[in-house]
CSV table of C-alpha atoms in Angstrom, one decimal:
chain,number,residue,atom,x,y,z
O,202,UNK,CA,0.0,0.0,0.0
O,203,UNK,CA,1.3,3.3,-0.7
O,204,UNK,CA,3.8,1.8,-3.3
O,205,UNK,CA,3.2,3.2,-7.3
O,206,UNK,CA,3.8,1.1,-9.6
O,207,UNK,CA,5.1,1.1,-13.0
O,208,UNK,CA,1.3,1.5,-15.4
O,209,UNK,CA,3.1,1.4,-18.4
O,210,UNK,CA,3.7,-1.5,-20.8
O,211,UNK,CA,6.2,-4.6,-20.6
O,212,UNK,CA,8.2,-6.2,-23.2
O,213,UNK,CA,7.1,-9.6,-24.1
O,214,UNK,CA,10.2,-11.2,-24.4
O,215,UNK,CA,12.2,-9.9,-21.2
O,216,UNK,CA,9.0,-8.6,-18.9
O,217,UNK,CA,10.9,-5.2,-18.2
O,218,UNK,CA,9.2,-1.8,-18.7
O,219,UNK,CA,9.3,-0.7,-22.7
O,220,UNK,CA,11.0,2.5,-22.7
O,221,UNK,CA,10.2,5.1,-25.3
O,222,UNK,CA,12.6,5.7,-27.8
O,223,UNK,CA,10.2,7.9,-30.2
O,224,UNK,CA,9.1,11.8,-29.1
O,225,UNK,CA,5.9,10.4,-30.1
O,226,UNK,CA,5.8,8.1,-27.0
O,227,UNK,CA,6.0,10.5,-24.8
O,228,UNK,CA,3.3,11.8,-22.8
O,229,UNK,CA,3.7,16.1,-22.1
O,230,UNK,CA,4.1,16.9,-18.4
O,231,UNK,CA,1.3,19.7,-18.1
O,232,UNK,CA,2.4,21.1,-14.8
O,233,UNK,CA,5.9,22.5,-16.5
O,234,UNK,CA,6.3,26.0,-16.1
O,235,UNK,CA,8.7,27.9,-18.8
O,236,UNK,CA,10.7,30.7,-17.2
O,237,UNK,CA,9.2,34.0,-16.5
O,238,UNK,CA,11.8,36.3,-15.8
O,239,UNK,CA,13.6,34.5,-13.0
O,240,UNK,CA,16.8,32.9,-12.1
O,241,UNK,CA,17.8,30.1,-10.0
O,242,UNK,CA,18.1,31.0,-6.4
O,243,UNK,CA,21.4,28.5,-6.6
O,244,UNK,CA,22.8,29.1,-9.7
O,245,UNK,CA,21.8,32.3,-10.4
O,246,UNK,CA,21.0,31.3,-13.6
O,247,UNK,CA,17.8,31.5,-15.8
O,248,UNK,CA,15.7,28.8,-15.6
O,249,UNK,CA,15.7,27.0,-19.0
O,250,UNK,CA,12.8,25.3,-20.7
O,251,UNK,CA,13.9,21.2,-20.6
O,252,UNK,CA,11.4,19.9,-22.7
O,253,UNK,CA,10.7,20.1,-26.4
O,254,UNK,CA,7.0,20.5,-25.7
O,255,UNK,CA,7.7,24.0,-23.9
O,256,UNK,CA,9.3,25.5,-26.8
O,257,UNK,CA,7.8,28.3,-29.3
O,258,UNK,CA,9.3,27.5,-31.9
O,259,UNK,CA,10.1,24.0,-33.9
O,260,UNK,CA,13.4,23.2,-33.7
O,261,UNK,CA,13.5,21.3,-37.2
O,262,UNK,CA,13.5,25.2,-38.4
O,263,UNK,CA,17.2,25.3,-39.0
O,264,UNK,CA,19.1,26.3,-42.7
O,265,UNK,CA,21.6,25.2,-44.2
O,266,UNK,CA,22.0,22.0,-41.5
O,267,UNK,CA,23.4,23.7,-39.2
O,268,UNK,CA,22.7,22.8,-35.7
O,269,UNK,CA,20.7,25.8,-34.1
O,270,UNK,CA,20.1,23.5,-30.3
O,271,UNK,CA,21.9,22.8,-27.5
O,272,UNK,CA,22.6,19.3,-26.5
O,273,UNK,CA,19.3,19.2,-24.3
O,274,UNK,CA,17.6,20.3,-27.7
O,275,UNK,CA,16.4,24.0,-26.0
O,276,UNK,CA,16.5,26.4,-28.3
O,277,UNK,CA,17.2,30.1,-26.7
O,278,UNK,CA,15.3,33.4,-27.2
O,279,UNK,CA,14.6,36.7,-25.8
O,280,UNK,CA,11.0,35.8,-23.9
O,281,UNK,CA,12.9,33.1,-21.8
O,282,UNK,CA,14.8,36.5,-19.9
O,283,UNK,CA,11.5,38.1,-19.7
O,284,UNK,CA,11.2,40.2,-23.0
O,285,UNK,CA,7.9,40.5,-24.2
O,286,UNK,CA,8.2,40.8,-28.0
O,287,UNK,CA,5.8,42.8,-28.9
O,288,UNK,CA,8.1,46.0,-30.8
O,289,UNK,CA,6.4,48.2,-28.4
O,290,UNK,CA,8.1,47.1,-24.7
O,291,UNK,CA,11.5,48.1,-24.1
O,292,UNK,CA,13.4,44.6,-24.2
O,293,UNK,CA,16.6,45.4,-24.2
O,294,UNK,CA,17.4,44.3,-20.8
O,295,UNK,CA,16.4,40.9,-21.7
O,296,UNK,CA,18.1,41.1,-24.9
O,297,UNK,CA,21.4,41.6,-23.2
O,298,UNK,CA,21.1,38.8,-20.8
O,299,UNK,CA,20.2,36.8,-23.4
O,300,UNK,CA,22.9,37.5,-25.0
O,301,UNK,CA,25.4,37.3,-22.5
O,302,UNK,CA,24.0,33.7,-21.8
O,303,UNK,CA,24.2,32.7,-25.4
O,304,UNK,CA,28.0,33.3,-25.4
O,305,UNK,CA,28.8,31.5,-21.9
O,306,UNK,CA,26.5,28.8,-23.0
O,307,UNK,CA,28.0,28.4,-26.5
O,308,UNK,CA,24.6,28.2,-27.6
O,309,UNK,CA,22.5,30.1,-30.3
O,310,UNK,CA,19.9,32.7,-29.8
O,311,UNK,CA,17.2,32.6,-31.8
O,312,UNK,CA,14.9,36.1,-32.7
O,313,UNK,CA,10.9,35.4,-33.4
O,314,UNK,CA,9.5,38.4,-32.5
O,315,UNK,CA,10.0,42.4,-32.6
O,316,UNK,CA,12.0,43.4,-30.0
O,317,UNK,CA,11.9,47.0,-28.9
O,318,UNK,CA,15.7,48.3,-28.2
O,319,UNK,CA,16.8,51.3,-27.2
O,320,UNK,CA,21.0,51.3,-26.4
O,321,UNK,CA,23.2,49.2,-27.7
O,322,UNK,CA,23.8,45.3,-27.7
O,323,UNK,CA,27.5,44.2,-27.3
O,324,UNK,CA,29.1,40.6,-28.7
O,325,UNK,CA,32.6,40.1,-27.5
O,326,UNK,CA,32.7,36.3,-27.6
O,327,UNK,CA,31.3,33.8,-30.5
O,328,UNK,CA,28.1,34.0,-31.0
O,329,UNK,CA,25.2,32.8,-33.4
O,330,UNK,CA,21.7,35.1,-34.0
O,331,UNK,CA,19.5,33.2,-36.4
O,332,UNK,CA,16.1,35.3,-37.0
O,333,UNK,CA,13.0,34.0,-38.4
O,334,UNK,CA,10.5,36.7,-38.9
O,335,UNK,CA,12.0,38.7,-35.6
O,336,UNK,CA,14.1,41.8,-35.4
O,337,UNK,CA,15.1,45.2,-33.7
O,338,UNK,CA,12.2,47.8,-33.6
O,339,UNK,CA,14.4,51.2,-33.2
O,340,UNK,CA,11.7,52.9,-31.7
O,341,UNK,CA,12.3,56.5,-34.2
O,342,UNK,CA,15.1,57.0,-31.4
O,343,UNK,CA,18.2,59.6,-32.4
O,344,UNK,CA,20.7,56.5,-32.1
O,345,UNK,CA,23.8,58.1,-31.6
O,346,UNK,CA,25.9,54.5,-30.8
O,347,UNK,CA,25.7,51.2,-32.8
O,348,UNK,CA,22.7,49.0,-32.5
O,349,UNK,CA,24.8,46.1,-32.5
O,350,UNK,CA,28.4,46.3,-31.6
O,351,UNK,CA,31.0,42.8,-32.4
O,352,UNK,CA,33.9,44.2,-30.5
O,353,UNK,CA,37.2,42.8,-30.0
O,354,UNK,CA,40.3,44.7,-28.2
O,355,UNK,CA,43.4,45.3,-28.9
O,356,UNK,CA,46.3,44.4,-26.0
O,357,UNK,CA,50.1,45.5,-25.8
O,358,UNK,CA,52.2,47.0,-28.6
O,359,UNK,CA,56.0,45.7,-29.4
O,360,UNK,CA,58.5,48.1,-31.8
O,361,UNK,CA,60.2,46.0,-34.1
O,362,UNK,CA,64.3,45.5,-33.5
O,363,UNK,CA,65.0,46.1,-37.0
O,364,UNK,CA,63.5,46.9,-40.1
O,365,UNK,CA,61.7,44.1,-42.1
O,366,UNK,CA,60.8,44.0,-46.2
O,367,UNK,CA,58.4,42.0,-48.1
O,368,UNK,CA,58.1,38.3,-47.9
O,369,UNK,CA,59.6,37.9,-44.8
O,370,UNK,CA,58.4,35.2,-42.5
O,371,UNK,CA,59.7,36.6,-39.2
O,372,UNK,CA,59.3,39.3,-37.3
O,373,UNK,CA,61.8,41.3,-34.6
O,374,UNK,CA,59.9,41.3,-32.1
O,375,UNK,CA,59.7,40.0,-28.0
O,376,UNK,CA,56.4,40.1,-26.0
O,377,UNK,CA,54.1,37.7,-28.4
O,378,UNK,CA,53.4,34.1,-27.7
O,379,UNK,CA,53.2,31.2,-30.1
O,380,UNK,CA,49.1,31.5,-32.2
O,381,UNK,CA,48.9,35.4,-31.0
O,382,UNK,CA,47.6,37.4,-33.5
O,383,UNK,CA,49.1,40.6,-34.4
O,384,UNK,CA,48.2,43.9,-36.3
O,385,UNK,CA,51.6,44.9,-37.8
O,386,UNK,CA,52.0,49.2,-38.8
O,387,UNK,CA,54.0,51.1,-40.6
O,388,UNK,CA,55.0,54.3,-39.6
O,389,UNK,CA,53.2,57.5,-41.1
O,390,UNK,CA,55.1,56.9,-44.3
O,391,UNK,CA,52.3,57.3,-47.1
O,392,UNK,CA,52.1,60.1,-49.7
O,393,UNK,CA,49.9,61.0,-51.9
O,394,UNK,CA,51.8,61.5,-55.4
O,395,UNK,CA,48.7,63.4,-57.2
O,396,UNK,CA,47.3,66.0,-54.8
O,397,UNK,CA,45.9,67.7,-54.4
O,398,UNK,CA,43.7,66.0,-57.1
O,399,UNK,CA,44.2,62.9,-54.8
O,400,UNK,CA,44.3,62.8,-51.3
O,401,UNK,CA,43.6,60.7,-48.2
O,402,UNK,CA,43.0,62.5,-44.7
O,403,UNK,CA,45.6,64.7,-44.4
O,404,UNK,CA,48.1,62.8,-46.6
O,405,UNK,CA,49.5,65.2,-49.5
O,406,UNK,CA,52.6,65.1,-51.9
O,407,UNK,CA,55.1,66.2,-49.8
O,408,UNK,CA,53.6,65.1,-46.4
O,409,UNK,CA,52.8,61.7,-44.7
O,410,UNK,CA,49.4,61.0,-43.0
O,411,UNK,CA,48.6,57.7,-43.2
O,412,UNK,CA,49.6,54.3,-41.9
O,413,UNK,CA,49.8,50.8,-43.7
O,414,UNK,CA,49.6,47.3,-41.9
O,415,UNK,CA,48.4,43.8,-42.1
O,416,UNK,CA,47.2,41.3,-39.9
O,417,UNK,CA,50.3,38.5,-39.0
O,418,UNK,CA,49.7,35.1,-36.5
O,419,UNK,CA,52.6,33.5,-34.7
O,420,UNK,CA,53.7,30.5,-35.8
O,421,UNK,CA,56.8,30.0,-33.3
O,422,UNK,CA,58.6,32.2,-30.9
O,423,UNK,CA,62.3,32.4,-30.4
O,424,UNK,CA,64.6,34.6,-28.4
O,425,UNK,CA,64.9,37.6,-30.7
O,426,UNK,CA,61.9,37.1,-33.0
O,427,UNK,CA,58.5,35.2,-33.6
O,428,UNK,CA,58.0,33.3,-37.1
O,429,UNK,CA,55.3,33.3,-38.6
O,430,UNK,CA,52.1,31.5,-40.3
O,431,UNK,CA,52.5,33.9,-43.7
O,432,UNK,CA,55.3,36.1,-45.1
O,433,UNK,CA,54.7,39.6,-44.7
O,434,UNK,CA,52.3,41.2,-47.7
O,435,UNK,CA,53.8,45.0,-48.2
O,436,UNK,CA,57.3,46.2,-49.0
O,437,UNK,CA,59.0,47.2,-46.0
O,438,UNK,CA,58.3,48.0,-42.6
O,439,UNK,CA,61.3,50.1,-41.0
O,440,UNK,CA,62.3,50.6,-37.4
O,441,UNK,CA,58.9,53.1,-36.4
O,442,UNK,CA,56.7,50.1,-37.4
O,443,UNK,CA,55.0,48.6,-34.6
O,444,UNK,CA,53.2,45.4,-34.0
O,445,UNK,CA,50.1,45.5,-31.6
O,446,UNK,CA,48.4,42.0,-30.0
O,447,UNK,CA,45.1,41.8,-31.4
O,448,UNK,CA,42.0,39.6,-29.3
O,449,UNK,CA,39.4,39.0,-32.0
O,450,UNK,CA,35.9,38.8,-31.0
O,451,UNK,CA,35.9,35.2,-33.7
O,452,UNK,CA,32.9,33.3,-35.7
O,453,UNK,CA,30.0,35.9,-35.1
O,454,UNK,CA,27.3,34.9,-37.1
O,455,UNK,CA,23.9,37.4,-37.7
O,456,UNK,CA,21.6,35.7,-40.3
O,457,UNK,CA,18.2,36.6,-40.9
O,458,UNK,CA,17.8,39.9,-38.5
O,459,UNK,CA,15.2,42.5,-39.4
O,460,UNK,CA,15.6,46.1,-38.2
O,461,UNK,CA,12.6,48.2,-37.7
O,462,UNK,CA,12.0,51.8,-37.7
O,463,UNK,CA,15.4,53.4,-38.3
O,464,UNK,CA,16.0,56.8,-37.1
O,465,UNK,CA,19.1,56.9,-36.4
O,466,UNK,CA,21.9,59.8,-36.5
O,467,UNK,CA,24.7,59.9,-39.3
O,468,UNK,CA,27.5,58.7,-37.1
O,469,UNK,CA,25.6,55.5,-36.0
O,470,UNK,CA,26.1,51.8,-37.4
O,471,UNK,CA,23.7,49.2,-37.5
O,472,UNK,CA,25.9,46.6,-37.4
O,473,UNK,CA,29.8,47.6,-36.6
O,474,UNK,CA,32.2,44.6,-36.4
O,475,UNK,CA,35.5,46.1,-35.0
O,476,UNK,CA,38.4,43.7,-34.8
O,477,UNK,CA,36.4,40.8,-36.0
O,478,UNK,CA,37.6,37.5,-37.5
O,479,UNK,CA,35.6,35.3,-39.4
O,480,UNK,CA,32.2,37.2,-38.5
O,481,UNK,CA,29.4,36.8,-41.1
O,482,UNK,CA,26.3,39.4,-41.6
O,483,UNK,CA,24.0,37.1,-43.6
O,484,UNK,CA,20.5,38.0,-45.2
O,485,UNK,CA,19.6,41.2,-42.7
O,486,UNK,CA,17.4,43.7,-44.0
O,487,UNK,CA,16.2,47.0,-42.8
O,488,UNK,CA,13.3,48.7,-44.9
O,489,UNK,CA,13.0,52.6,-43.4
O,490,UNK,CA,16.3,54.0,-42.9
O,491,UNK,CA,17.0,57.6,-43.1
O,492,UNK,CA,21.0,57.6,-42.4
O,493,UNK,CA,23.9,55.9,-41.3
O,494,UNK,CA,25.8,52.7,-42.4
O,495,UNK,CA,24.5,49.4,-42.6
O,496,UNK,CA,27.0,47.0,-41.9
O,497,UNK,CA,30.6,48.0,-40.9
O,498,UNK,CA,34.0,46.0,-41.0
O,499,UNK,CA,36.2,48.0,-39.1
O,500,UNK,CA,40.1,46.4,-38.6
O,501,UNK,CA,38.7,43.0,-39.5
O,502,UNK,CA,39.9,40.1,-40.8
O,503,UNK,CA,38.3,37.6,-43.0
O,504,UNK,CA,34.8,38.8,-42.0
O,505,UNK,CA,31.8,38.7,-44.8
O,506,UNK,CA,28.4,40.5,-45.7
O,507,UNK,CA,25.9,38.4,-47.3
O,508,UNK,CA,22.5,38.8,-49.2
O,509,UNK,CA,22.2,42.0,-46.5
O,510,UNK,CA,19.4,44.5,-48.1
O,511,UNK,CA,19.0,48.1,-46.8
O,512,UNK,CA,16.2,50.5,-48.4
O,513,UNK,CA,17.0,54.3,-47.3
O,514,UNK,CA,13.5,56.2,-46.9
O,515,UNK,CA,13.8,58.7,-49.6
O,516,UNK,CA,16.0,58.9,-52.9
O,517,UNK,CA,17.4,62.7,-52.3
O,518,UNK,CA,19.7,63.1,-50.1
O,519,UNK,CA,22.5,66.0,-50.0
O,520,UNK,CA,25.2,64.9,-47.4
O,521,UNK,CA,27.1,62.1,-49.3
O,522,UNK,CA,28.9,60.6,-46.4
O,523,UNK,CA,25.7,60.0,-44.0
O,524,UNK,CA,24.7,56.9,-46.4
O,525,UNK,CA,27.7,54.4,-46.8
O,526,UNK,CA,25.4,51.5,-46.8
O,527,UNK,CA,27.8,48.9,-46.5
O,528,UNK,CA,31.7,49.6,-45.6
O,529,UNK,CA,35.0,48.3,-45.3
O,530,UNK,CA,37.9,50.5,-43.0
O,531,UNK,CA,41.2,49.5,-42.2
O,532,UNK,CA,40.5,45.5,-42.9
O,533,UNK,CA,41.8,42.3,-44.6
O,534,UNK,CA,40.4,39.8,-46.7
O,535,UNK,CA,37.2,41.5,-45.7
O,536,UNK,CA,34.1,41.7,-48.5
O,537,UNK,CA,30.6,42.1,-49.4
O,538,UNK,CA,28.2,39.3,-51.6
O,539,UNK,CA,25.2,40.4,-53.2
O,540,UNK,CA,24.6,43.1,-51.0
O,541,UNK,CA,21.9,45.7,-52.1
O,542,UNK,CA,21.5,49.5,-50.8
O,543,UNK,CA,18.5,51.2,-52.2
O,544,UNK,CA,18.7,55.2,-52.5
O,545,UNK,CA,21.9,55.4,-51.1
O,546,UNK,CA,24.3,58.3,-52.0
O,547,UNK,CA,27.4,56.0,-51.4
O,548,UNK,CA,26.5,52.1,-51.5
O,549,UNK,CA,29.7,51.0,-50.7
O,550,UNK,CA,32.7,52.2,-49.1
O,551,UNK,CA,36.3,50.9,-48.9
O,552,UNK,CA,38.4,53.5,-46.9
O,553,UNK,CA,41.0,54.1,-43.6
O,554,UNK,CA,39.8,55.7,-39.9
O,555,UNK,CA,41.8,57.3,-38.0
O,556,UNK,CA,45.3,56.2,-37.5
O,557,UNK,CA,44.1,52.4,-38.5
């Protein structure tokens, strides 16, 4: 008395319980309860929807066979850290833990909804958005920052023992350690030979304002110098030339993310990937802009914009420079695929900032 046992069915052979093996078999536990905005009192943790049946969305939605689940099959959005989704609450709190959760987790977050945000979201580790349907609601706000900022750092600078040339596969250097990435400079050596019919910044014929570099990875490190993965790309790099540690933010992937209701001020990005490495920009669209840049590569390397569409509001516009719909500064094997701006004064830009 007081003992349950097992109602299920037996095997006929071995007269032990049949287990199910199928989703099908399985009978929904009605009493679940998804998160709602809390977190573990032990863990500190948001609690986590564990079974399929809990989910919004069906996880067989993926593209391109790419696994969009954890191991537990939970797929991860906004609502779960108490957004609301409907373009009209602020949600950027929630969109930020999310976030943040997503890259600890090594996990992807997945958008299904209009989220309203209002400051910016920042990726520093590897991350994966996949939207289907969802996206950022701007709000008409005067965004004066990036919407969505992939930032990596930069960390200590070395000067080089001696001067270098083209195809070299060492550098003279102490202070990097063997896989390091580097961002090797020139010194403020360039001219321009044609100005002032051509000019860049403050560059002119007779005096130098502008920098060349490359990205370099160490293969090996000895007393005196580090080897390296590649030889070096341009001429010459003389004894001002420095080379400067660089911790990429790597593998960012956007695909699919919708931005809504774009006021934003000219010195804003929607997307600005700044010392990015193999980051990807795939099939985002925004419909109502009025200025600023789309999609940004900023000292990347290797990163890509794909089947990204951006529609500005109106066709005149008079300042030139507040609609570079999709640009390239400072970056290396960096490019854009089948990327369309509509009414823009300047689609596409490939230029330097700063002293980059």
């Amino acid at each position: 008395v007081g003992v349950s046992v097992f109602d299920g069915d037996y095997d006929n052979l071995t007269n032990k319980p049949t287990i199910p093996t199928k989703l099908s078999e399985l009978t929904n536990d009605t009493n679940f309860s998804t998160f709602n905005g809390n977190y573990n009192s032990l863990t500190n943790k948001p609690i986590i929807p564990t079974k399929l049946s809990d989910l919004e969305i069906d996880i067989e939605i993926g593209g391109g066979g790419e696994q969009i689940v954890t191991t537990n099959n939970v797929l991860i959005t906004p609502k779960q850290f108490g957004a609301v989704g409907d373009g009209v609450t602020d949600d950027t709190l929630a969109i930020k833990e999310c976030v943040d959760y997503c890259q600890h987790n090594k996990v992807a977050m997945v958008l299904d909804k209009k989220y309203l945000v209002s400051s910016t979201i920042t990726i520093t580790d590897t991350l994966k958005i996949i939207s289907y349907g969802g996206g950022f609601n701007l709000g008409g706000l005067e965004w004066t920052t990036p919407i969505i900022k992939i930032e990596g750092s930069l960390g200590s600078s070395y000067s080089l023992s001696s001067a270098i040339g083209v195809g070299s596969s060492t550098l003279p250097v102490k202070g990097l350690s063997k896989l390091d990435w580097a961002l090797l400079k020139s010194g403020k050596s360039c001219l321009a030979q044609d100005y002032p019919h051509y000019s860049l910044g403050v560059t002119t014929a007779t005096s130098a304002g502008a920098y060349y570099g490359e990205f370099v990875q160490v293969a090996n490190v000895s007393s005196n110098e580090v080897e390296l993965f590649s030889n070096i790309i341009f001429p010459s790099y003389d004894s001002n030339a420095i080379a400067t540690k660089v911790n990429f933010v790597e593998g960012v992937v956007i695909e699919g993310l919708n931005f809504y209701n774009g006021k934003i001020s000219s010195s804003n990005h929607y997307i600005l990937t700044q010392y990015g490495k193999d980051c990807k920009i795939i099939n985002c669209t925004c419909e109502d802009a009025i200025i600023g840049n789309f999609t940004t590569f900023s000292n990347c390397l290797n990163c890509i914009g794909k089947d990204n569409v951006l529609r500005y509001e109106v066709k005149d516009y008079t300042n030139y420079y507040e609609r570079n719909g999709f640009k390239i500064t400072s970056s290396q094997g960096c490019m854009f695929d089948n990327c369309t701006s509509y009414n823009g004064t300047q689609p596409f830009d490939i230029t330097y900032v700063g002293d980059s």
